[in-house]
mmCIF file of C-alpha atoms in Angstrom:
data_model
loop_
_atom_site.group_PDB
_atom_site.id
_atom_site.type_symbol
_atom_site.label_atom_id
_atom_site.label_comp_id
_atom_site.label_asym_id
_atom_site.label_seq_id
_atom_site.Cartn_x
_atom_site.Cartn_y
_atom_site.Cartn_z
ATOM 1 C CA UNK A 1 -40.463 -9.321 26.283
ATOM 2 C CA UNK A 2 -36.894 -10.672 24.344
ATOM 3 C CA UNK A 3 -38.089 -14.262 22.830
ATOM 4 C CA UNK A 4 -34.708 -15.202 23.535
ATOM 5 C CA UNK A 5 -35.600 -15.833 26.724
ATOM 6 C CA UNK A 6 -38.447 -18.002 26.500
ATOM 7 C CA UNK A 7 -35.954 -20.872 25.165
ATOM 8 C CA UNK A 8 -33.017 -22.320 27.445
ATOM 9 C CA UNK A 9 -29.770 -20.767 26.472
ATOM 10 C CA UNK A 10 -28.006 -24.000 23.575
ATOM 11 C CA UNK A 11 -30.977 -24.961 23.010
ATOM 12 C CA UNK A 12 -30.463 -23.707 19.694
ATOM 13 C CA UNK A 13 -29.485 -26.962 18.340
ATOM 14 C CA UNK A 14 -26.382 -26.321 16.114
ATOM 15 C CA UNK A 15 -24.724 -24.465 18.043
ATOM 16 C CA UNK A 16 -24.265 -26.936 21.002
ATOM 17 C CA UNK A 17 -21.453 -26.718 23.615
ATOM 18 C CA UNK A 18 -19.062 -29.364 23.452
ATOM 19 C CA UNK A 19 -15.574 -30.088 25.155
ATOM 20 C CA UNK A 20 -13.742 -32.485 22.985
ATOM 21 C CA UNK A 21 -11.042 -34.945 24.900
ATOM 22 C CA UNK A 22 -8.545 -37.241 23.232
ATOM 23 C CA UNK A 23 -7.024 -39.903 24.877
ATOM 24 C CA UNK A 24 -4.241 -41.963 23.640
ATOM 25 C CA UNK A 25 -6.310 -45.911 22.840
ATOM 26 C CA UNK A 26 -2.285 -47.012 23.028
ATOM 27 C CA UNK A 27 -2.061 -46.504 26.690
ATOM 28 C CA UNK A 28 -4.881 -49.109 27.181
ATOM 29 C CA UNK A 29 -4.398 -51.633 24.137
ATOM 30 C CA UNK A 30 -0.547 -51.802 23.809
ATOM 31 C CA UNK A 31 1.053 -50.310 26.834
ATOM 32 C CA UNK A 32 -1.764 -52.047 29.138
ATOM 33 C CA UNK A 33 -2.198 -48.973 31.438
ATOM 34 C CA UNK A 34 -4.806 -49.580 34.197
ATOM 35 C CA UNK A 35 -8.328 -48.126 32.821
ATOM 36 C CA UNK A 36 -8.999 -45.844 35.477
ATOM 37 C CA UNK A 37 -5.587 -44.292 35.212
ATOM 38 C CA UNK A 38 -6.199 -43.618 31.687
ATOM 39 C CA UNK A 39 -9.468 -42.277 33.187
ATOM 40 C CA UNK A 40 -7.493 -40.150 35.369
ATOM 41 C CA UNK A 41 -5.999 -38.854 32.576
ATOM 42 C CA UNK A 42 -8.639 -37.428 30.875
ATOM 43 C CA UNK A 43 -10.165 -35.687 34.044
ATOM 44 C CA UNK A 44 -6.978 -34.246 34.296
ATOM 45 C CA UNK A 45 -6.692 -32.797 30.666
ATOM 46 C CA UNK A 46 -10.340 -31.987 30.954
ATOM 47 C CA UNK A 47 -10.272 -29.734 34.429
ATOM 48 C CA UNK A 48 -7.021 -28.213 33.196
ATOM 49 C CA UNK A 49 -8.613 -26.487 29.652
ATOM 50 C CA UNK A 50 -11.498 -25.401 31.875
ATOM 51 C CA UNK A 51 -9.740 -23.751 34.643
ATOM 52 C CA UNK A 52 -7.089 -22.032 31.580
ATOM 53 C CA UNK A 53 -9.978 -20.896 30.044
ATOM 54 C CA UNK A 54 -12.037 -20.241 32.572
ATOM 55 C CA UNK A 55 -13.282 -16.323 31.678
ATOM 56 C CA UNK A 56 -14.018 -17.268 28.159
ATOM 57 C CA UNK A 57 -17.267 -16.421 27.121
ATOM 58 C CA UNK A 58 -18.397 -20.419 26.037
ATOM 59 C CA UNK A 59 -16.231 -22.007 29.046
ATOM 60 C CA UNK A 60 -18.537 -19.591 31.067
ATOM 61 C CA UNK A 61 -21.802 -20.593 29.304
ATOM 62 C CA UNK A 62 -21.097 -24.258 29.505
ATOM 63 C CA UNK A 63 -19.871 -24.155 33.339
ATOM 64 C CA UNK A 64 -23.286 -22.199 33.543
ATOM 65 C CA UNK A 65 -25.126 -25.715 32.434
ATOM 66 C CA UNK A 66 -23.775 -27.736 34.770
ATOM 67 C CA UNK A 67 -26.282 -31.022 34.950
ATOM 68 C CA UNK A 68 -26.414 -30.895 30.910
ATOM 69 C CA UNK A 69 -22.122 -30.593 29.935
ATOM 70 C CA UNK A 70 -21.492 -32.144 26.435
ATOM 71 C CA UNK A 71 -18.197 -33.919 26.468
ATOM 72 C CA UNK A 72 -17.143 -36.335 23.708
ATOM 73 C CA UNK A 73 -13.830 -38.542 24.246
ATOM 74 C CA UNK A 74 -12.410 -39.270 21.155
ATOM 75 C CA UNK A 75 -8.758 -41.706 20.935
ATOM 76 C CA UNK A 76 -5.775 -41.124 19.140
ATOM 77 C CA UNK A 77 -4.194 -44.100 18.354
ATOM 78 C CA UNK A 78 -0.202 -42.989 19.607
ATOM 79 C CA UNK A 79 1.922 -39.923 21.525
ATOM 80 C CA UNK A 80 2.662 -39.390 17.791
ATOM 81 C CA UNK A 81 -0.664 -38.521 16.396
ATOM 82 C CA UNK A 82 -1.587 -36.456 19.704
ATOM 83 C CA UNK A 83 1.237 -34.438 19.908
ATOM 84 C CA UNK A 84 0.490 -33.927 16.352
ATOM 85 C CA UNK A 85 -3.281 -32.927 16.747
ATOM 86 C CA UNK A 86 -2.154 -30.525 19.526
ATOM 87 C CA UNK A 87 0.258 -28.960 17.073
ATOM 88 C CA UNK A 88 -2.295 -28.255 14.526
ATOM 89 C CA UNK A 89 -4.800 -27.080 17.072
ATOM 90 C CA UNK A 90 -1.671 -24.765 18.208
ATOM 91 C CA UNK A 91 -1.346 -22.865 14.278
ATOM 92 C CA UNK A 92 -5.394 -23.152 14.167
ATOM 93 C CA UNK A 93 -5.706 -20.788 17.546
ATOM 94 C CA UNK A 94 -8.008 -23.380 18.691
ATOM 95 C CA UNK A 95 -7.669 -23.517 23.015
ATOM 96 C CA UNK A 96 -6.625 -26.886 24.461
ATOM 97 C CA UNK A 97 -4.793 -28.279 27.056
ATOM 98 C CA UNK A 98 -1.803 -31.449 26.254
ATOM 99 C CA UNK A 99 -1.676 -33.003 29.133
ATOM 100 C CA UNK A 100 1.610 -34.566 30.466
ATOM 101 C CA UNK A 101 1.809 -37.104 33.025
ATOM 102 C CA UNK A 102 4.864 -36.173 35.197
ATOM 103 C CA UNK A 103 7.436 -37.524 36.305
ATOM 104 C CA UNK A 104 7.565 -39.624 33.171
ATOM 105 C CA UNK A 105 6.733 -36.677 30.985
ATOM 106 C CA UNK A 106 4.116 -38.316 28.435
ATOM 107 C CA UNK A 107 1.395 -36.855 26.941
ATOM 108 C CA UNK A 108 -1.268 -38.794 27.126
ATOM 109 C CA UNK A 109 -4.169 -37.131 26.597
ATOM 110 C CA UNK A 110 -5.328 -33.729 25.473
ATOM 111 C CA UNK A 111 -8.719 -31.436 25.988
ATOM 112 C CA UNK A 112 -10.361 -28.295 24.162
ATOM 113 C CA UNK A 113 -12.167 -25.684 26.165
ATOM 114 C CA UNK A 114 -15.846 -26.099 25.105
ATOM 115 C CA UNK A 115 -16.732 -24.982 21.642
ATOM 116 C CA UNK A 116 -19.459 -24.864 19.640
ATOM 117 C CA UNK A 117 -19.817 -28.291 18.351
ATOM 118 C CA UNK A 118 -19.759 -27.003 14.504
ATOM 119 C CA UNK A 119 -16.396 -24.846 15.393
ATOM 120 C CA UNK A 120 -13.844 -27.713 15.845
ATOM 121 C CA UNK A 121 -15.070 -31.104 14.912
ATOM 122 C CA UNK A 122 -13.637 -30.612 11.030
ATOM 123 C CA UNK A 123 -9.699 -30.483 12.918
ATOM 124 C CA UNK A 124 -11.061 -34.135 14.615
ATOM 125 C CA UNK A 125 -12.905 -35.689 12.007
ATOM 126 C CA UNK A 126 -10.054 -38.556 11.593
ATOM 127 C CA UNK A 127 -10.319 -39.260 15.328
ATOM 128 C CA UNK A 128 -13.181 -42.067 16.107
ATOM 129 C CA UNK A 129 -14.979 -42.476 19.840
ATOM 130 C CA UNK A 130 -12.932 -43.623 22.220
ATOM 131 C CA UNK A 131 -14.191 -47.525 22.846
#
């Protein structure tokens, strides 16, 4: 028989699914945006890299692992230093959805499809959990 089977698929430990969302703290803390909108926000961002991604091989595997998804919401502390993130994820080839709340055409938030862990956290090392 393959001994790959007789483990459940990420259970390899390193290589752990993970889709990484950034939320602007600003919205909260200086703008004083309701919590659940900000909430809202990050669904949003977080539904849209899935469903743009949605053949890719990982999106596929995490989707696949429904009752165990990995997400980790990370804050960005302005529109400045998100739109900036996005940028370098952009030139890095790394798959992510800015999300932009119309009509007043913000970005607010932004979401990677799920990677493995190890893959992208070096591009959001400077980012801290979103508290």
């Amino acid at each position: 028989g393959d001994l790959n089977m007789a483990a459940p698929v990420g259970s390899g430990g390193s290589s752990r699914l993970v889709q990484y969302v950034v939320v602007r703290a600003d919205l909260v803390r200086t703008l004083a945006w309701p919590l659940g909108a900000v909430i809202t926000q990050a669904c949003h961002a977080a539904t849209a890299a899935i469903h743009l991604n949605y053949n890719d091989q990982d999106t596929q595997q995490y989707l696949a692992e429904l009752d165990s998804m990995h997400k980790v919401v990370l804050e960005a502390p302005d529109e400045a230093s998100l739109s900036s993130l996005s940028e370098t994820l952009r030139q890095k080839g790394v798959a992510h959805k800015l999300w932009v709340e119309q009509p007043e055409d913000t970005p607010t938030c932004l979401a990677l499809k799920p990677y493995p862990k190890e893959t992208v956290q070096p591009l959001l090392r400077k980012f801290k959990l979103f508290k």
